[in-house]
Short mmCIF file of C-alpha atoms in Angstrom, two decimals:
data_model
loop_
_atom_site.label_atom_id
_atom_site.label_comp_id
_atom_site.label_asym_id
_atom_site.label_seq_id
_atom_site.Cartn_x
_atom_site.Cartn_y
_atom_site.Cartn_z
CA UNK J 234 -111.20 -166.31 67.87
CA UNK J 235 -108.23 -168.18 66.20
CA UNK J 236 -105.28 -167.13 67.22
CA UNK J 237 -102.19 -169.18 65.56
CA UNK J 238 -99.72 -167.02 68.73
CA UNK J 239 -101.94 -168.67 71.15
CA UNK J 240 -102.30 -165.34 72.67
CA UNK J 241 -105.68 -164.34 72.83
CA UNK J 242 -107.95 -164.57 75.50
CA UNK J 243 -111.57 -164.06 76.34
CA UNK J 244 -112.77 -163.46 79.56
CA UNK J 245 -113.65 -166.17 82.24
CA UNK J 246 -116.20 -164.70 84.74
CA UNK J 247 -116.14 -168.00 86.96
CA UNK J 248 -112.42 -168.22 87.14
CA UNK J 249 -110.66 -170.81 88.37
CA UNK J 250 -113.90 -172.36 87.53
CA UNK J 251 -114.79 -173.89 84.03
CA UNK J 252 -116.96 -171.79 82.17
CA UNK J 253 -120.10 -173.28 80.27
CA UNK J 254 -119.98 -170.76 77.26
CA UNK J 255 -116.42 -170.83 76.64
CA UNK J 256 -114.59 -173.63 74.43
CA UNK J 257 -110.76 -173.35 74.31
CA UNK J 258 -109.14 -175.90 71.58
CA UNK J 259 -105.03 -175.95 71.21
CA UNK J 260 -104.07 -177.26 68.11
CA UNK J 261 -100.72 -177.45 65.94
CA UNK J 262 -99.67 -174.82 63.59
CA UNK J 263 -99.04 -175.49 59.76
CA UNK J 264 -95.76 -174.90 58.62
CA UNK J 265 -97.56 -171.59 56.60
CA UNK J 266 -98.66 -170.44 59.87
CA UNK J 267 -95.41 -171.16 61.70
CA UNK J 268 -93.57 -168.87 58.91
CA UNK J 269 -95.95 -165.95 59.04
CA UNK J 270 -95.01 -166.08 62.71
CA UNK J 271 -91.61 -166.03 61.91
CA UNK J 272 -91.02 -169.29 63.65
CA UNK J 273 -88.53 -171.69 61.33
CA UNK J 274 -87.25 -175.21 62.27
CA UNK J 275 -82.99 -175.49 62.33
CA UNK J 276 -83.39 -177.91 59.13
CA UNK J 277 -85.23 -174.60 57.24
CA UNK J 278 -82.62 -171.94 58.97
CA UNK J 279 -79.70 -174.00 57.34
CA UNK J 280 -81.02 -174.82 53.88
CA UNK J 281 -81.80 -171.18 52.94
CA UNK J 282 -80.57 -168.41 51.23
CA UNK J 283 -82.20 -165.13 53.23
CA UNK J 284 -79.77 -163.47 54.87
CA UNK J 285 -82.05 -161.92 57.21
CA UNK J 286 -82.84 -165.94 58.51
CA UNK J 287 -79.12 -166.87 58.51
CA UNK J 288 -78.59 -164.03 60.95
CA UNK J 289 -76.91 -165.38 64.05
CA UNK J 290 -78.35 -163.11 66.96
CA UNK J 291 -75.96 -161.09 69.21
CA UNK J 292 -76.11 -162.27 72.97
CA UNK J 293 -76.94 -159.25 75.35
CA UNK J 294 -77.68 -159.29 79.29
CA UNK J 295 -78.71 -155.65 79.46
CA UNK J 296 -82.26 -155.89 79.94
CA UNK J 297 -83.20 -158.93 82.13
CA UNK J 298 -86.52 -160.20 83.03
CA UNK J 299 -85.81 -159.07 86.23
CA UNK J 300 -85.51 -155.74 85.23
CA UNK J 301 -88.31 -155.47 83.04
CA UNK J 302 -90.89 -157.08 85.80
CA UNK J 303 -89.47 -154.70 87.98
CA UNK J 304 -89.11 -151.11 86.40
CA UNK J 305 -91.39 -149.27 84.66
CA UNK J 306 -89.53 -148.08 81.39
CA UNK J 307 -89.72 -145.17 79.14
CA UNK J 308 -88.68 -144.37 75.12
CA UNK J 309 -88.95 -141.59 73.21
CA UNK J 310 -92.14 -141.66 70.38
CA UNK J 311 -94.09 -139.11 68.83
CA UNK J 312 -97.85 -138.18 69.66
CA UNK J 313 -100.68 -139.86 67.38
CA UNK J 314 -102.48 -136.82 67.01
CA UNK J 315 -100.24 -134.19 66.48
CA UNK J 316 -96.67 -135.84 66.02
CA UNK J 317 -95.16 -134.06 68.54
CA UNK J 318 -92.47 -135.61 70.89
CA UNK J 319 -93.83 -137.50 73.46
CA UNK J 320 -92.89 -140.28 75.90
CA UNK J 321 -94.23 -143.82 75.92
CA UNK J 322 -94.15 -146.14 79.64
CA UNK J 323 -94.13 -149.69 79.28
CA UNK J 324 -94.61 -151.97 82.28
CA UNK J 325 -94.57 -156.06 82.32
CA UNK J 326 -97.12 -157.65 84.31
CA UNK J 327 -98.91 -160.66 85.03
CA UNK J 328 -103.12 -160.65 84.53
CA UNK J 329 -104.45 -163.64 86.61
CA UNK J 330 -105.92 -166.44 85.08
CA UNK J 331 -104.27 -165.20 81.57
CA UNK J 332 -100.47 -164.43 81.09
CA UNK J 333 -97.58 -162.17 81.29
CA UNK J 334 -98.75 -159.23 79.46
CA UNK J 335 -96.44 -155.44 78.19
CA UNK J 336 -99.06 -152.89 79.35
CA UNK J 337 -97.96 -149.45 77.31
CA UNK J 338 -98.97 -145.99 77.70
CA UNK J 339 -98.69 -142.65 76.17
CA UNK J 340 -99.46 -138.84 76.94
CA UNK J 341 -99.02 -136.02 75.01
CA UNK J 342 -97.45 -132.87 76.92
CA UNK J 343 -98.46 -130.59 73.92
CA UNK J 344 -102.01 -131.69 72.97
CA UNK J 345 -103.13 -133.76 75.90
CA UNK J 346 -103.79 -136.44 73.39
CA UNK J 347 -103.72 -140.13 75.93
CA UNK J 348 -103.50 -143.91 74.39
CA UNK J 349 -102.75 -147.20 75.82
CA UNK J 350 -102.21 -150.73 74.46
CA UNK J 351 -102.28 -154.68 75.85
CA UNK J 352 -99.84 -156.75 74.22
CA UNK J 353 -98.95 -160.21 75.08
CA UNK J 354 -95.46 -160.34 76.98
CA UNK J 355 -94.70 -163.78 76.64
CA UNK J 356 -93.46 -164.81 73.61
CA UNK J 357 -95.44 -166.93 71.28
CA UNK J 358 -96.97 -170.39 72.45
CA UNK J 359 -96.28 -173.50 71.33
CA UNK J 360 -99.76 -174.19 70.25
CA UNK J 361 -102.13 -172.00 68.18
CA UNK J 362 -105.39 -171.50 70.14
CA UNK J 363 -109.28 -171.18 68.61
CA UNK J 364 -112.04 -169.79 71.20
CA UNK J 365 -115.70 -170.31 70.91
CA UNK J 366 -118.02 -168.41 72.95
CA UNK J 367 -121.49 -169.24 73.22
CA UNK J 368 -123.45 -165.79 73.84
CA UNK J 369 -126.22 -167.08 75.91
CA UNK J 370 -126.64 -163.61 78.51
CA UNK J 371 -126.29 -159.94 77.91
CA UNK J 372 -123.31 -160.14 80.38
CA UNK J 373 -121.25 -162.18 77.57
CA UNK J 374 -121.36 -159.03 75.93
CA UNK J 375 -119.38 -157.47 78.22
CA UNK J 376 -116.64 -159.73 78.78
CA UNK J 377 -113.32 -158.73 78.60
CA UNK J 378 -111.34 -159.83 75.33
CA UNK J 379 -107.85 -159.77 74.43
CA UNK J 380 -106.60 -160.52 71.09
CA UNK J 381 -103.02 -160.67 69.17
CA UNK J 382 -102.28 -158.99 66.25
CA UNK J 383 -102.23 -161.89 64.26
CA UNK J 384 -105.56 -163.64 65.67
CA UNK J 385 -109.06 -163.50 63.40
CA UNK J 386 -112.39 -163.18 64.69
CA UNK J 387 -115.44 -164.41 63.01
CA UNK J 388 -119.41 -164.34 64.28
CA UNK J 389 -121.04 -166.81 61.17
CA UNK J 390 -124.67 -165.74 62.77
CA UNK J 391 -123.96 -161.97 61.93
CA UNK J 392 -122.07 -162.98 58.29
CA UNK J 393 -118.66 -161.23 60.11
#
């Protein structure tokens, strides 16, 4: 896995112990990769024209961090299988041994239609992050992996 957010994450069966098949390598983001993140230095912010980047963002203390490790909140969406109005929880939470993670989850009233998503909760780090794992045991193939949405994976003994 390489994962320019940092915020993927394979499984660790011997945690807080080191584990033998698993090599985790932080290294520093190109300027490219910074960018697709949407991550720009002041210098860059000043000296261009976008309007979108010269944006100054409005300061708002509605939702704190507080609130959101605390509640469970809900916001209208519509079902993905038959577009009907539906409602969508979201909960922050903490996975040990990983990060703060935004665990969401949706259930159709009309069809019955049920889905559910991971995403990292906080923010991007200040590091990309590669992962190799060494599949030495049947078990490896069942470890638990979570990956951002703008991580690649790649397995050069299968040509993927």
């Amino acid at each position: 896995i390489d994962d320019p957010t940092g915020n993927s994450f394979v499984e660790n069966p011997f945690a807080p112990k080191s584990d033998p098949s698993r090599n985790e390598v932080k290294y520093e983001r190109t300027t490219e990769q910074n960018h697709q993140l949407g991550l720009y230095s002041q210098d860059e912010l000043q000296e261009t024209e976008d309007p979108v980047l010269n944006k100054i963002p409005e300061e708002s203390n509605e939702l704190t961090d507080e609130k959101l490790k605390e509640e469970v909140l809900t916001f209208p969406t519509n079902c993905h299988e038959c577009n009907a109005p539906a409602e969508t929880n979201m909960k922050m939470t903490t996975i040990p041994y990983f990060k703060e993670v935004v665990i969401m989850a949706t259930v159709c009233d009309a069809c019955g239609a049920k889905t559910n998503e991971v995403k990292a909760g906080g923010g991007i780090e200040e590091q990309g992050k590669k992962i190799t794992l060494r599949i030495t045991d049947i078990t490896d193939m069942s470890r638990d992996v979570l990956k951002s949405e703008t991580c690649s994976i790649a397995i050069p003994e299968l040509g993927f």
